[in-house]
Amino acid sequence: MTLLIVGSVALDSVQTPFGATENAVGGSAVYASYAASLFTQPAIVGVVGEDFPKQEITNLRRRGVRTEGLEIVRGGKTFRWGGRYGDDVNQRETLFTELNVFQDFAPKLPKGYHDIPNVFLANIDPDLQIDVLGQMRKPRLVVCDTMNLWIKTKPASLTKLMNRIDVLLLNDEEARMLADTSSLAKAVSKLRGGGIERLIIKKGEHGSMMFSSEGTFAAPALMLPSVKDPTGAGDTFAGGMLGWLAGRTLTEVNWRKAILVGTATASFCVEDFSVGRLRDLEKGDLARRTTELRAMMSVGRV
Ligand code: AMP
């Protein structure tokens, strides 16, 4: 086990211009785990109710994901999220968020989890992210994602968490909201000024940017003709990136390569609903897309 992932394990109901799902498997930890499993053995920490399909846990295990840290609450109801996308799939409306079993979740990490060297605090209540991080011994890397709901409802917990992480991952709108400014440039400098070593801003179909003392890096996303459902793209990006990095040194050049790997992995996620395209994805499938990305980024002398 090289990567611990704590986050939501969900049943999602999603509407896009291309179809709809009801109670399909989702959640930040699930998307990230599928993606990371291409490169490493992720260990998931989360909670579900008895209504969560057992087959979905088997599917995760089949990919090598460790699930001893996934608690099943007897008689409990799984976290549920509903969202709708318009014709512009970059615009998402949350229809409902039901925390259910996450409301009273007090994780106790299984044996062997405390020493996992890399930790991904995927999107979930920041108090839970703090709780899990507090149980870890001395991780070499702590990466955190969050979203508008927690920025609005738990700002104090997020501030506390920011002091304990190495890398913050956010979309551009959330970065501006967290830094309380309409300028992304000001948000980046404010968030980095808070002591975060590395900041990664996700910009949906426009790619991502990474900021650190070693420089600024920008990566495009692939132009995809067949986007069906963007749900989970950010978590898949993070899972692919961190799964690839988990067994490597944390140099600037590896971070940049990891961003390309994450981008290529996320490009598959959006091609189907739920984890449909991720379940059987193989490392080899990524090669053509990472090559395409590299070609999009290469310039000769100017
Ligand atoms: P993304 O599209 O990468 O932002 O992630 C979508 C996933 O996040 C969905 O599968 C949801 O179940 C999950 N999600 C939505 N809202 C929350 C929340 N407040 N906390 C944790 N996970 C959430």
Short mmCIF file of C-alpha atoms and ligand atoms in Angstrom, two decimals:
data_model
loop_
_atom_site.label_atom_id
_atom_site.label_comp_id
_atom_site.label_asym_id
_atom_site.label_seq_id
_atom_site.Cartn_x
_atom_site.Cartn_y
_atom_site.Cartn_z
CA MET A 1 0.00 0.00 0.00
CA THR A 2 1.55 3.31 -1.06
CA LEU A 3 -1.40 5.68 -1.28
CA LEU A 4 -4.13 6.22 1.29
CA ILE A 5 -7.29 7.80 -0.10
CA VAL A 6 -9.99 9.16 2.17
CA GLY A 7 -13.09 10.68 0.58
CA SER A 8 -16.69 10.08 -0.36
CA VAL A 9 -18.03 6.72 -1.47
CA ALA A 10 -21.34 7.56 -3.04
CA LEU A 11 -24.45 6.69 -4.95
CA ASP A 12 -24.83 9.44 -7.55
CA SER A 13 -27.84 10.51 -9.58
CA VAL A 14 -26.61 12.52 -12.53
CA GLN A 15 -28.29 14.17 -15.50
CA THR A 16 -26.35 15.32 -18.54
CA PRO A 17 -27.55 16.19 -22.07
CA PHE A 18 -26.49 12.64 -23.01
CA GLY A 19 -28.43 10.62 -20.44
CA ALA A 20 -28.99 10.09 -16.74
CA THR A 21 -28.09 7.72 -13.91
CA GLU A 22 -29.76 6.96 -10.64
CA ASN A 23 -27.84 5.69 -7.62
CA ALA A 24 -24.77 4.82 -9.68
CA VAL A 25 -21.50 4.26 -7.86
CA GLY A 26 -19.42 7.40 -7.43
CA GLY A 27 -17.71 9.52 -4.82
CA SER A 28 -14.34 11.22 -4.76
CA ALA A 29 -12.55 8.26 -3.14
CA VAL A 30 -13.96 5.77 -5.64
CA TYR A 31 -12.95 7.72 -8.75
CA ALA A 32 -9.51 8.45 -7.29
CA SER A 33 -8.99 4.81 -6.29
CA TYR A 34 -9.86 3.41 -9.72
CA ALA A 35 -7.45 5.87 -11.33
CA ALA A 36 -4.63 5.27 -8.84
CA SER A 37 -5.03 1.50 -9.14
CA LEU A 38 -3.50 1.70 -12.61
CA PHE A 39 -0.13 2.45 -10.99
CA THR A 40 -0.14 1.46 -7.33
CA GLN A 41 -2.15 -0.23 -4.60
CA PRO A 42 -4.44 2.40 -3.10
CA ALA A 43 -6.08 1.90 0.30
CA ILE A 44 -9.48 3.50 0.63
CA VAL A 45 -10.91 4.96 3.86
CA GLY A 46 -14.62 5.75 3.88
CA VAL A 47 -18.05 4.54 4.84
CA VAL A 48 -21.12 3.15 3.10
CA GLY A 49 -24.53 1.90 4.18
CA GLU A 50 -25.95 -1.56 3.75
CA ASP A 51 -27.60 -0.33 0.54
CA PHE A 52 -24.23 -0.02 -1.23
CA PRO A 53 -23.94 -2.81 -3.82
CA LYS A 54 -21.46 -5.46 -2.61
CA GLN A 55 -20.48 -6.04 -6.22
CA GLU A 56 -19.01 -2.52 -6.34
CA ILE A 57 -16.68 -3.35 -3.45
CA THR A 58 -15.68 -6.55 -5.25
CA ASN A 59 -15.00 -4.51 -8.40
CA LEU A 60 -12.67 -2.20 -6.48
CA ARG A 61 -10.85 -5.18 -4.95
CA ARG A 62 -10.50 -6.73 -8.38
CA ARG A 63 -8.49 -3.64 -9.36
CA GLY A 64 -6.21 -4.15 -6.35
CA VAL A 65 -7.81 -1.46 -4.17
CA ARG A 66 -7.56 -2.30 -0.45
CA THR A 67 -10.95 -1.90 1.19
CA GLU A 68 -10.40 -2.89 4.85
CA GLY A 69 -10.84 0.81 5.67
CA LEU A 70 -14.26 0.96 4.02
CA GLU A 71 -16.76 0.63 6.85
CA ILE A 72 -20.21 -0.78 6.13
CA VAL A 73 -22.83 0.54 8.56
CA ARG A 74 -25.57 -1.98 9.26
CA GLY A 75 -28.95 -0.52 8.34
CA GLY A 76 -27.21 2.70 7.25
CA LYS A 77 -27.80 4.71 4.10
CA THR A 78 -24.93 5.52 1.73
CA PHE A 79 -23.90 9.13 0.95
CA ARG A 80 -25.94 10.38 -2.00
CA TRP A 81 -25.28 13.22 -4.41
CA GLY A 82 -27.35 14.51 -7.30
CA GLY A 83 -26.14 16.83 -10.04
CA ARG A 84 -27.22 18.21 -13.38
CA TYR A 85 -25.14 19.49 -16.29
CA GLY A 86 -26.41 21.79 -19.01
CA ASP A 87 -25.36 21.92 -22.66
CA ASP A 88 -22.13 23.47 -21.44
CA VAL A 89 -20.87 20.54 -19.40
CA ASN A 90 -18.49 22.84 -17.54
CA GLN A 91 -21.50 24.21 -15.70
CA ARG A 92 -22.78 21.92 -12.97
CA GLU A 93 -25.67 22.35 -10.59
CA THR A 94 -25.79 20.30 -7.39
CA LEU A 95 -29.36 19.10 -6.87
CA PHE A 96 -28.87 17.47 -3.47
CA THR A 97 -26.21 16.24 -1.07
CA GLU A 98 -27.21 13.68 1.54
CA LEU A 99 -24.36 12.92 3.93
CA ASN A 100 -26.19 9.96 5.54
CA VAL A 101 -23.58 7.56 7.05
CA PHE A 102 -20.83 10.18 6.64
CA GLN A 103 -22.59 12.32 9.24
CA ASP A 104 -21.41 10.17 12.17
CA PHE A 105 -18.38 8.55 10.60
CA ALA A 106 -15.43 8.30 13.00
CA PRO A 107 -12.77 6.42 11.05
CA LYS A 108 -10.33 4.17 12.80
CA LEU A 109 -7.55 3.27 10.42
CA PRO A 110 -6.90 -0.46 10.02
CA LYS A 111 -3.55 -1.98 10.97
CA GLY A 112 -0.80 -1.07 8.53
CA TYR A 113 -2.53 2.07 7.25
CA HIS A 114 -0.80 4.54 9.63
CA ASP A 115 2.52 4.28 7.81
CA ILE A 116 1.31 4.68 4.23
CA PRO A 117 3.70 7.27 2.76
CA ASN A 118 1.32 9.21 0.51
CA VAL A 119 -2.06 10.57 1.57
CA PHE A 120 -4.81 11.93 -0.64
CA LEU A 121 -7.49 13.77 1.31
CA ALA A 122 -10.10 13.65 -1.45
CA ASN A 123 -13.16 15.85 -1.29
CA ILE A 124 -15.16 15.26 1.91
CA ASP A 125 -15.89 17.09 5.18
CA PRO A 126 -12.60 18.77 6.23
CA ASP A 127 -13.08 17.62 9.82
CA LEU A 128 -12.90 14.06 8.56
CA GLN A 129 -9.82 14.88 6.49
CA ILE A 130 -8.18 16.31 9.66
CA ASP A 131 -9.18 13.25 11.67
CA VAL A 132 -7.61 10.82 9.19
CA LEU A 133 -4.47 12.92 8.77
CA GLY A 134 -4.10 12.99 12.56
CA GLN A 135 -3.91 9.19 12.57
CA MET A 136 -1.06 9.06 10.04
CA ARG A 137 2.50 8.73 11.32
CA LYS A 138 4.75 10.72 9.04
CA PRO A 139 3.54 10.73 5.45
CA ARG A 140 6.03 12.09 2.94
CA LEU A 141 3.21 13.68 0.90
CA VAL A 142 -0.21 15.04 1.86
CA VAL A 143 -2.47 16.29 -0.92
CA CYS A 144 -5.89 17.81 -0.28
CA ASP A 145 -8.92 18.51 -2.46
CA THR A 146 -12.13 20.26 -1.39
CA MET A 147 -15.20 21.94 -2.86
CA ASN A 148 -17.52 24.95 -2.58
CA LEU A 149 -19.86 23.29 -0.05
CA TRP A 150 -17.06 22.90 2.53
CA ILE A 151 -15.53 26.30 1.75
CA LYS A 152 -18.93 27.83 2.58
CA THR A 153 -19.88 25.70 5.57
CA LYS A 154 -16.55 24.80 7.24
CA PRO A 155 -14.06 27.63 6.62
CA ALA A 156 -12.39 27.31 10.04
CA SER A 157 -11.74 23.59 9.60
CA LEU A 158 -10.31 24.22 6.15
CA THR A 159 -7.96 26.89 7.49
CA LYS A 160 -6.74 24.45 10.12
CA LEU A 161 -6.20 21.79 7.47
CA MET A 162 -4.30 24.10 5.11
CA ASN A 163 -1.47 24.37 7.65
CA ARG A 164 -0.91 20.63 7.55
CA ILE A 165 -0.86 19.77 3.87
CA ASP A 166 1.81 19.90 1.18
CA VAL A 167 -0.31 20.23 -1.93
CA LEU A 168 -3.72 21.79 -2.50
CA LEU A 169 -5.85 20.80 -5.46
CA LEU A 170 -8.86 22.93 -6.42
CA ASN A 171 -10.81 24.05 -9.43
CA ASP A 172 -10.43 27.71 -10.41
CA GLU A 173 -13.82 28.77 -9.04
CA GLU A 174 -13.10 27.13 -5.68
CA ALA A 175 -9.64 28.72 -5.51
CA ARG A 176 -11.18 32.17 -5.95
CA MET A 177 -13.84 31.37 -3.37
CA LEU A 178 -11.36 30.04 -0.81
CA ALA A 179 -9.07 33.04 -1.23
CA ASP A 180 -12.05 35.41 -1.29
CA THR A 181 -11.09 37.24 -4.47
CA SER A 182 -12.38 37.32 -8.04
CA SER A 183 -8.85 37.27 -9.46
CA LEU A 184 -7.31 33.85 -9.99
CA ALA A 185 -3.81 35.38 -9.94
CA LYS A 186 -4.49 36.95 -6.52
CA ALA A 187 -6.03 33.71 -5.29
CA VAL A 188 -2.91 31.76 -6.31
CA SER A 189 -0.57 34.13 -4.52
CA LYS A 190 -2.79 34.26 -1.41
CA LEU A 191 -3.13 30.49 -1.18
CA ARG A 192 0.59 29.92 -1.78
CA GLY A 193 1.43 32.64 0.74
CA GLY A 194 -0.32 30.52 3.35
CA GLY A 195 2.59 28.08 3.24
CA ILE A 196 1.30 25.49 0.78
CA GLU A 197 4.22 24.01 -1.11
CA ARG A 198 2.39 23.31 -4.33
CA LEU A 199 -0.95 24.45 -5.69
CA ILE A 200 -2.71 22.71 -8.55
CA ILE A 201 -5.66 24.47 -10.20
CA LYS A 202 -8.02 22.36 -12.29
CA LYS A 203 -9.67 24.17 -15.16
CA GLY A 204 -11.99 21.49 -16.55
CA GLU A 205 -11.79 21.12 -20.31
CA HIS A 206 -9.09 23.82 -20.33
CA GLY A 207 -6.57 21.68 -18.46
CA SER A 208 -4.70 22.57 -15.29
CA MET A 209 -1.97 24.75 -13.84
CA MET A 210 0.60 23.98 -11.15
CA PHE A 211 2.39 26.55 -9.01
CA SER A 212 5.39 25.97 -6.74
CA SER A 213 8.69 27.61 -5.83
CA GLU A 214 10.17 25.63 -8.72
CA GLY A 215 8.03 27.32 -11.34
CA THR A 216 4.66 27.42 -13.02
CA PHE A 217 3.43 24.66 -15.27
CA ALA A 218 0.36 24.58 -17.51
CA ALA A 219 -1.10 21.52 -19.20
CA PRO A 220 -3.98 21.44 -21.67
CA ALA A 221 -6.74 18.86 -21.55
CA LEU A 222 -7.48 16.64 -24.53
CA MET A 223 -10.17 17.70 -26.97
CA LEU A 224 -12.71 14.90 -26.65
CA PRO A 225 -15.54 14.40 -29.11
CA SER A 226 -17.54 12.07 -26.85
CA VAL A 227 -17.95 13.57 -23.36
CA LYS A 228 -20.95 11.95 -21.65
CA ASP A 229 -20.58 12.76 -17.97
CA PRO A 230 -17.83 14.93 -16.41
CA THR A 231 -18.59 13.72 -12.85
CA GLY A 232 -15.46 12.53 -11.11
CA ALA A 233 -13.02 13.95 -13.65
CA GLY A 234 -11.22 15.97 -10.98
CA ASP A 235 -10.92 12.99 -8.65
CA THR A 236 -9.75 10.75 -11.48
CA PHE A 237 -7.15 13.35 -12.45
CA ALA A 238 -5.88 13.41 -8.86
CA GLY A 239 -5.92 9.61 -8.51
CA GLY A 240 -4.00 9.06 -11.74
CA MET A 241 -1.49 11.75 -10.88
CA LEU A 242 -0.89 10.56 -7.30
CA GLY A 243 -0.94 6.85 -8.18
CA TRP A 244 1.80 7.47 -10.72
CA LEU A 245 3.80 9.61 -8.26
CA ALA A 246 3.39 7.26 -5.31
CA GLY A 247 6.47 5.21 -6.11
CA ARG A 248 8.58 8.05 -7.53
CA THR A 249 10.67 10.90 -6.18
CA LEU A 250 8.84 14.18 -5.81
CA THR A 251 10.85 16.25 -8.26
CA GLU A 252 9.39 19.09 -10.32
CA VAL A 253 9.80 17.07 -13.52
CA ASN A 254 7.94 14.11 -12.01
CA TRP A 255 5.12 16.37 -10.85
CA ARG A 256 4.82 17.68 -14.41
CA LYS A 257 4.75 14.18 -15.86
CA ALA A 258 2.23 13.14 -13.22
CA ILE A 259 -0.07 15.96 -14.33
CA LEU A 260 -0.02 14.56 -17.87
CA VAL A 261 -0.79 11.07 -16.58
CA GLY A 262 -3.68 12.44 -14.47
CA THR A 263 -5.05 14.39 -17.44
CA ALA A 264 -4.95 11.32 -19.69
CA THR A 265 -6.66 9.18 -17.03
CA ALA A 266 -9.43 11.76 -16.51
CA SER A 267 -10.05 11.85 -20.26
CA PHE A 268 -11.42 8.31 -20.02
CA CYS A 269 -13.60 9.03 -16.98
CA VAL A 270 -15.77 11.54 -18.84
CA GLU A 271 -16.48 9.20 -21.75
CA ASP A 272 -19.05 7.21 -19.78
CA PHE A 273 -21.38 7.62 -16.81
CA SER A 274 -20.24 6.68 -13.30
CA VAL A 275 -17.04 4.57 -13.32
CA GLY A 276 -18.12 2.76 -16.51
CA ARG A 277 -14.97 3.58 -18.42
CA LEU A 278 -12.58 3.26 -15.47
CA ARG A 279 -13.51 -0.24 -14.33
CA ASP A 280 -11.54 -2.02 -17.02
CA LEU A 281 -9.12 0.68 -18.04
CA GLU A 282 -5.55 -0.55 -18.47
CA LYS A 283 -2.29 1.34 -18.25
CA GLY A 284 -1.65 0.63 -21.93
CA ASP A 285 -4.82 2.54 -22.88
CA LEU A 286 -3.23 5.75 -21.61
CA ALA A 287 -0.17 5.71 -23.85
CA ARG A 288 -1.77 7.19 -26.97
CA ARG A 289 -3.36 9.99 -24.97
CA THR A 290 -0.23 10.95 -23.05
CA THR A 291 1.65 11.05 -26.37
CA GLU A 292 -1.08 13.27 -27.81
CA LEU A 293 -0.83 15.59 -24.81
CA ARG A 294 2.92 15.83 -25.10
CA ALA A 295 2.57 16.69 -28.77
CA MET A 296 0.08 19.45 -27.90
CA MET A 297 2.61 20.93 -25.49
CA SER A 298 5.81 20.77 -27.43
CA VAL A 299 7.18 23.85 -29.14
CA GLY A 300 10.50 24.26 -30.80
CA ARG A 301 12.59 27.32 -30.38
CA VAL A 302 10.67 30.62 -30.52
P1 AMP B 1 -15.92 15.84 -9.19
O1 AMP B 1 -16.77 15.77 -10.42
O2 AMP B 1 -14.50 15.40 -9.44
O3 AMP B 1 -16.02 17.15 -8.49
O4 AMP B 1 -16.50 14.75 -8.16
C1 AMP B 1 -17.79 14.25 -8.22
C2 AMP B 1 -18.03 13.31 -7.06
O5 AMP B 1 -17.97 14.04 -5.85
C3 AMP B 1 -19.37 12.65 -7.13
O6 AMP B 1 -19.21 11.26 -7.36
C4 AMP B 1 -20.03 12.93 -5.77
O7 AMP B 1 -20.53 11.78 -5.14
C5 AMP B 1 -18.91 13.52 -4.95
N1 AMP B 1 -19.37 14.66 -4.10
C6 AMP B 1 -20.27 15.61 -4.43
N2 AMP B 1 -20.44 16.46 -3.41
C7 AMP B 1 -19.64 16.04 -2.40
C8 AMP B 1 -19.36 16.49 -1.07
N3 AMP B 1 -19.96 17.57 -0.56
N4 AMP B 1 -18.43 15.80 -0.34
C9 AMP B 1 -17.83 14.73 -0.86
N5 AMP B 1 -18.05 14.25 -2.10
C10 AMP B 1 -18.94 14.88 -2.86
#
